[in-house]
CSV table of C-alpha atoms in Angstrom, one decimal:
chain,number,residue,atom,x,y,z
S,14,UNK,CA,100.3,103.3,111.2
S,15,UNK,CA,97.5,103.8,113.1
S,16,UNK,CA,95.5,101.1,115.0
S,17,UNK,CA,91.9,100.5,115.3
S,18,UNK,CA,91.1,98.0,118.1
S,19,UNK,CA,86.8,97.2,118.3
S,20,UNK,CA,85.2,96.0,120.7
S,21,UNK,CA,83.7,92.7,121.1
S,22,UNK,CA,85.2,90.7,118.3
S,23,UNK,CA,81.7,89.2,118.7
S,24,UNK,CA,78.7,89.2,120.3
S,25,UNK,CA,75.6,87.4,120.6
S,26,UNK,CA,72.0,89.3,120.3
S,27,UNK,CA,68.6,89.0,119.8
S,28,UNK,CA,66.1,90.7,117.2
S,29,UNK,CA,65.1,94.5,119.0
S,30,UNK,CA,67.9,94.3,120.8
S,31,UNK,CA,70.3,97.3,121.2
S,32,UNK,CA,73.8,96.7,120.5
S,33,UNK,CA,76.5,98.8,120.6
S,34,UNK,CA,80.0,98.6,119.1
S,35,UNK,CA,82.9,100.2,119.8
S,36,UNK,CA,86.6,101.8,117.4
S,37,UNK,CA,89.2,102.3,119.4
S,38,UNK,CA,92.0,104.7,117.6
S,39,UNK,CA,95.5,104.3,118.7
S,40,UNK,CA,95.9,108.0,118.3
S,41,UNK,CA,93.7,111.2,117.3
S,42,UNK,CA,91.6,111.1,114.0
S,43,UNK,CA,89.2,113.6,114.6
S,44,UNK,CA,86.1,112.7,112.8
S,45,UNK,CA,87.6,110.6,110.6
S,46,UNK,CA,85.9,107.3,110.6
S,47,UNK,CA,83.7,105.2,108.7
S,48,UNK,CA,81.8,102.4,109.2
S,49,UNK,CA,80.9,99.5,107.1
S,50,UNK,CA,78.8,96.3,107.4
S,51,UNK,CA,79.6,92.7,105.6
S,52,UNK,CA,77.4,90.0,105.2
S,53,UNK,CA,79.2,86.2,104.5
S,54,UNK,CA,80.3,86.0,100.6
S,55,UNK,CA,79.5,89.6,100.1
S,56,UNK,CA,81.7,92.9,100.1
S,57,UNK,CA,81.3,95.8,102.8
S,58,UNK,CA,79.0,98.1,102.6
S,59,UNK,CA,79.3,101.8,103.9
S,60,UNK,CA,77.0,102.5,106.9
S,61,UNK,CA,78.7,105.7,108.1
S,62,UNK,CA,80.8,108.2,107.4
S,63,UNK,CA,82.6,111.1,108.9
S,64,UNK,CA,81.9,109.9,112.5
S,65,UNK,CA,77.7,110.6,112.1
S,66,UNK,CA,76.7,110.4,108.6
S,67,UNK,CA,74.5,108.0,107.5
S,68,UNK,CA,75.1,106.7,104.1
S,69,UNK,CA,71.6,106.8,101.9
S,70,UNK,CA,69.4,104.2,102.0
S,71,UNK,CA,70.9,103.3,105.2
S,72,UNK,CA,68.2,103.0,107.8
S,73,UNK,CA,67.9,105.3,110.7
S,74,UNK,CA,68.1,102.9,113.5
S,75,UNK,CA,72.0,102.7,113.0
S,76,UNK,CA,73.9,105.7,114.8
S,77,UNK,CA,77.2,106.8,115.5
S,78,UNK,CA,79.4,108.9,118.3
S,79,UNK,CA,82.5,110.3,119.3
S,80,UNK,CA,84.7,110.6,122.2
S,81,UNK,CA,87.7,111.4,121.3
S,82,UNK,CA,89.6,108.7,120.2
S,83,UNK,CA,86.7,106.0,120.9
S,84,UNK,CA,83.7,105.6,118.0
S,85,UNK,CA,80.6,104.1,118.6
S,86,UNK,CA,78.1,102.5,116.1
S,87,UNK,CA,74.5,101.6,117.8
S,88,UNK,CA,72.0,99.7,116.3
S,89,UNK,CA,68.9,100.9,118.3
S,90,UNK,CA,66.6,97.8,117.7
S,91,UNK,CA,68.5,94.9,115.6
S,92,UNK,CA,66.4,93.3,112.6
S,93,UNK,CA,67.7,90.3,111.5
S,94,UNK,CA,68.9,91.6,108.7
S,95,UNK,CA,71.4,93.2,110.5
S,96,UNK,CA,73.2,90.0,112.1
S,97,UNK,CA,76.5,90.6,110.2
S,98,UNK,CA,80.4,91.6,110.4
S,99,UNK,CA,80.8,95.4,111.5
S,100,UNK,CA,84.5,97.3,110.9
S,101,UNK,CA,85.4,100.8,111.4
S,102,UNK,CA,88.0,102.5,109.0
S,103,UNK,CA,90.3,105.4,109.2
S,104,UNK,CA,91.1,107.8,106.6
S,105,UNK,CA,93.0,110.1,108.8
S,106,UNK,CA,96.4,109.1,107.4
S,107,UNK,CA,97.6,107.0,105.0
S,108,UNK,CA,97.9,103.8,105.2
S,109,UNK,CA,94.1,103.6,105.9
S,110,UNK,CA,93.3,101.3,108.2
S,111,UNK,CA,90.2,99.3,109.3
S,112,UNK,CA,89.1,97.7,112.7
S,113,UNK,CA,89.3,93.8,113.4
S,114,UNK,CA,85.7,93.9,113.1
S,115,UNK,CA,82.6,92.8,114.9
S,116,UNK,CA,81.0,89.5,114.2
S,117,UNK,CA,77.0,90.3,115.8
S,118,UNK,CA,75.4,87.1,115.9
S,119,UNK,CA,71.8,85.9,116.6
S,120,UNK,CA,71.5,84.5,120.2
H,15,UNK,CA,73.9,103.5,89.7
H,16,UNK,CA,77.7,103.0,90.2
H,17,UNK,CA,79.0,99.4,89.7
H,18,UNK,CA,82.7,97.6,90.1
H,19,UNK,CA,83.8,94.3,88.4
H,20,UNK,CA,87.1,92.4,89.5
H,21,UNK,CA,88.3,89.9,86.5
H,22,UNK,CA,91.5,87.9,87.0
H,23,UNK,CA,92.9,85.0,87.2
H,24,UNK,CA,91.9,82.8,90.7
H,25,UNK,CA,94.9,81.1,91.0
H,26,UNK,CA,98.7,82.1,90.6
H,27,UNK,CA,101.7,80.3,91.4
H,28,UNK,CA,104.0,81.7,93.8
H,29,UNK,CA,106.7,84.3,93.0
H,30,UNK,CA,104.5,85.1,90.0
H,31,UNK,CA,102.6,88.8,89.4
H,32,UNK,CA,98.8,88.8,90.2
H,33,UNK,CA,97.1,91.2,87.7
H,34,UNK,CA,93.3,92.0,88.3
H,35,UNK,CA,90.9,94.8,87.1
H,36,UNK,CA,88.1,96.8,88.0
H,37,UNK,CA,85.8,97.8,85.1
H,38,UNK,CA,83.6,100.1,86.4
H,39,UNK,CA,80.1,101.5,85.2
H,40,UNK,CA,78.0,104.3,85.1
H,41,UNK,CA,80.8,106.5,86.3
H,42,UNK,CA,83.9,107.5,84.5
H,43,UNK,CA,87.1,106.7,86.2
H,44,UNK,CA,88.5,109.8,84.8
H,45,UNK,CA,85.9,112.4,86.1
H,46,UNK,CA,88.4,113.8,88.7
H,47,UNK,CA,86.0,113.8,91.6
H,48,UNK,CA,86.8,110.3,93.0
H,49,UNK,CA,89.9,107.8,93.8
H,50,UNK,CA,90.2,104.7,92.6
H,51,UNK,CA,91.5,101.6,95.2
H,52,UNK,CA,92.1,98.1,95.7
H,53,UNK,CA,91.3,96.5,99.5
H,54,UNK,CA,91.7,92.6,100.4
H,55,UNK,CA,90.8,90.6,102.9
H,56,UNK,CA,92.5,87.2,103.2
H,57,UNK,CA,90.1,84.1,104.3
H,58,UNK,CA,88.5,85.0,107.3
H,59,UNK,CA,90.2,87.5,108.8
H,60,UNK,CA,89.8,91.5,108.3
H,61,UNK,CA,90.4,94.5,105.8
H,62,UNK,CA,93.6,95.7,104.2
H,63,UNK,CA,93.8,98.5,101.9
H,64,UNK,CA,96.0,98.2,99.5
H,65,UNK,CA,96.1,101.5,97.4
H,66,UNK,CA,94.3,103.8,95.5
H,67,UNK,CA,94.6,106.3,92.4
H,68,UNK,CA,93.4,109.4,91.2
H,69,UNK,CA,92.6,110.3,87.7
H,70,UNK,CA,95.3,112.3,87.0
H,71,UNK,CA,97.3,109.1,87.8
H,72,UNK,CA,98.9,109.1,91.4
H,73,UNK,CA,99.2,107.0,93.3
H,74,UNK,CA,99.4,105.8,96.9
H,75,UNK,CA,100.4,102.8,98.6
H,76,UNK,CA,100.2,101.0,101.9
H,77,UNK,CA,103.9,100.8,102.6
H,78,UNK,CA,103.9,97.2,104.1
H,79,UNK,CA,103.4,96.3,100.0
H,80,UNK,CA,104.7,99.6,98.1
H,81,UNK,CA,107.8,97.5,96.7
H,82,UNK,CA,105.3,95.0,95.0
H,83,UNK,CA,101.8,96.9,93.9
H,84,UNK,CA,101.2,99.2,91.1
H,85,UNK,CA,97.7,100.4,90.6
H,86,UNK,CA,97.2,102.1,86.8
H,87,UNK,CA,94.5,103.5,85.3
H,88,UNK,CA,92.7,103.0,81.6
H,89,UNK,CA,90.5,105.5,81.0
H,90,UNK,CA,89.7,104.7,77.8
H,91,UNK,CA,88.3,101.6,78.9
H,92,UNK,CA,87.0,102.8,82.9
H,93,UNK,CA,89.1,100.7,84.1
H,94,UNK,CA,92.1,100.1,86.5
H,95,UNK,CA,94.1,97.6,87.2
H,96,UNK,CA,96.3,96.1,90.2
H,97,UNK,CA,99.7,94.6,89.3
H,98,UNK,CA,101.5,92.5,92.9
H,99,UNK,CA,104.5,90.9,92.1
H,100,UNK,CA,106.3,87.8,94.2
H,101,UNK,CA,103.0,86.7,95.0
H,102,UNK,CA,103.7,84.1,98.3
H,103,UNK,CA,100.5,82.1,99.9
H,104,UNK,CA,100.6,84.9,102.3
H,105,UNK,CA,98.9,87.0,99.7
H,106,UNK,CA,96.3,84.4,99.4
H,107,UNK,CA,92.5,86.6,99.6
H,108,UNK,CA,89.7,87.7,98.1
H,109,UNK,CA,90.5,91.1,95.9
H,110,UNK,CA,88.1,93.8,96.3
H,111,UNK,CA,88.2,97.0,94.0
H,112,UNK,CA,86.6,100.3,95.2
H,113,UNK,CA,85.4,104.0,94.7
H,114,UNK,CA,86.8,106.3,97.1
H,115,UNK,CA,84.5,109.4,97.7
H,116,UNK,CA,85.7,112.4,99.6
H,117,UNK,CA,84.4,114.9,102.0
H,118,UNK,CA,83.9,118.5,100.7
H,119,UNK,CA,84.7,120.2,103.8
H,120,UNK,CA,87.5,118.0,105.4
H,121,UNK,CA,88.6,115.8,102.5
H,122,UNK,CA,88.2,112.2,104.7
H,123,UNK,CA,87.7,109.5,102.5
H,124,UNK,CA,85.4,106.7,102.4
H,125,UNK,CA,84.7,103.6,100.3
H,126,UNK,CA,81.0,104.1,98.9
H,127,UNK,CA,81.0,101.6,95.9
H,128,UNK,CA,82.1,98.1,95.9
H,129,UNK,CA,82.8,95.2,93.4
H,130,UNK,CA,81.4,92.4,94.1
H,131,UNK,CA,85.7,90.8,95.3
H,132,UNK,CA,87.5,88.0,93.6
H,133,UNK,CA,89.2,85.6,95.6
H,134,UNK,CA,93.2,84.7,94.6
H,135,UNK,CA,94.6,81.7,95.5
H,136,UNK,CA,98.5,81.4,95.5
H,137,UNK,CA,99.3,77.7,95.4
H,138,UNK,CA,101.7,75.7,93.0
């Protein structure tokens, strides 16, 4: 199976802030990653996917990047909306596997 | 607008079979252009996919649970279901069901509709 390690498991920030969260894949994927966002109670939601595509209605200030096997999802100025649980998900092979996820708190 | 809806039971004894479905609106689980799958996520802790199905009714399976799931597919009704048999409090979680949409150019899958999750509770 293939691993997906993020980094922080957590992190404290402020509203405007930039925060940046990182997928780690235990092997290559390509561009085969997606992000997704959960609020408590609620299920994910898809941010991203393919690497760089935003999902509609998503709102521009979330991004995304590759190096090789390390994925990066920026939020470029955090509303407080955004303060949430953040996992990353390959569908390079089966079984399809998501990050530990990012817990981005308000500080 | 495309909406998911876990029913089942929210408790089940242990060694019994969990059975939950996903009816699902304003899409048609037969159309062909989408997969069909089942994720959990145990209390506080992350995301495992379980499975998914296509409309012409395979399947696939995270193999840490392939002896015990079968996902099935009603489309008469737009649903499907999840079947897990010797249910142990390890498989204690909330149940999500989910639409799998696909890349045109490098078929990579991604989960773009939710349901809203149901939790199960195994306890005697």
């Amino acid at each position: 199976d293939i691993q997906m390690t993020q980094s922080p498991s957590s992190l404290s920030a402020s509203v405007g802030d930039r925060v940046t969260i990182t997928c780690r894949a235990s092997q290559n994927i390509d561009s085969y990653l997606n992000w997704y966002q959960q609020k408590p109670g609620k299920a994910p939601k898809l941010l991203i996917y393919a690497t760089f595509n935003l999902q509609s209605g998503v709102p521009s200030r979330f991004s995304a990047s590759r190096s090789e096997t390390d994925f990066t999802l920026t939020i470029s100025s955090l509303q407080p909306e955004d303060f949430a649980t953040y996992y990353c998900q390959q569908s390079y092979s089966s079984p399809l596997t998501f990050g530990g996820g990012t817990k981005v708190e308000i500080k | 607008q495309v909406q998911l809806q876990e029913s089942g039971p929210g408790l089940v004894k242990p060694s019994q079979t969990l059975s939950l479905t996903c009816t699902v609106s304003g899409g048609a689980v037969g159309s062909g252009a989408y997969y069909w799958s089942w994720i959990r996520q145990p209390p506080g802790k992350g995301l495992e996919w379980i499975g998914y199905i296509f409309y012409n009714g395979a399947t696939y399976y995270t193999p840490s649970l392939k002896s015990r799931v079968t996902i099935s597919l009603d489309k008469s009704k737009n649903q499907f279901s999840l079947k897990l048999t010797s249910m142990t409090a390890a498989d204690t979680a909330v149940y999500y069901c989910a639409r799998v949409a696909t890349t045109v150019v490098d078929d990579l899958y991604y989960f773009d509709y939710w349901g809203q999750g149901t939790l199960v509770t195994v306890s005697s």
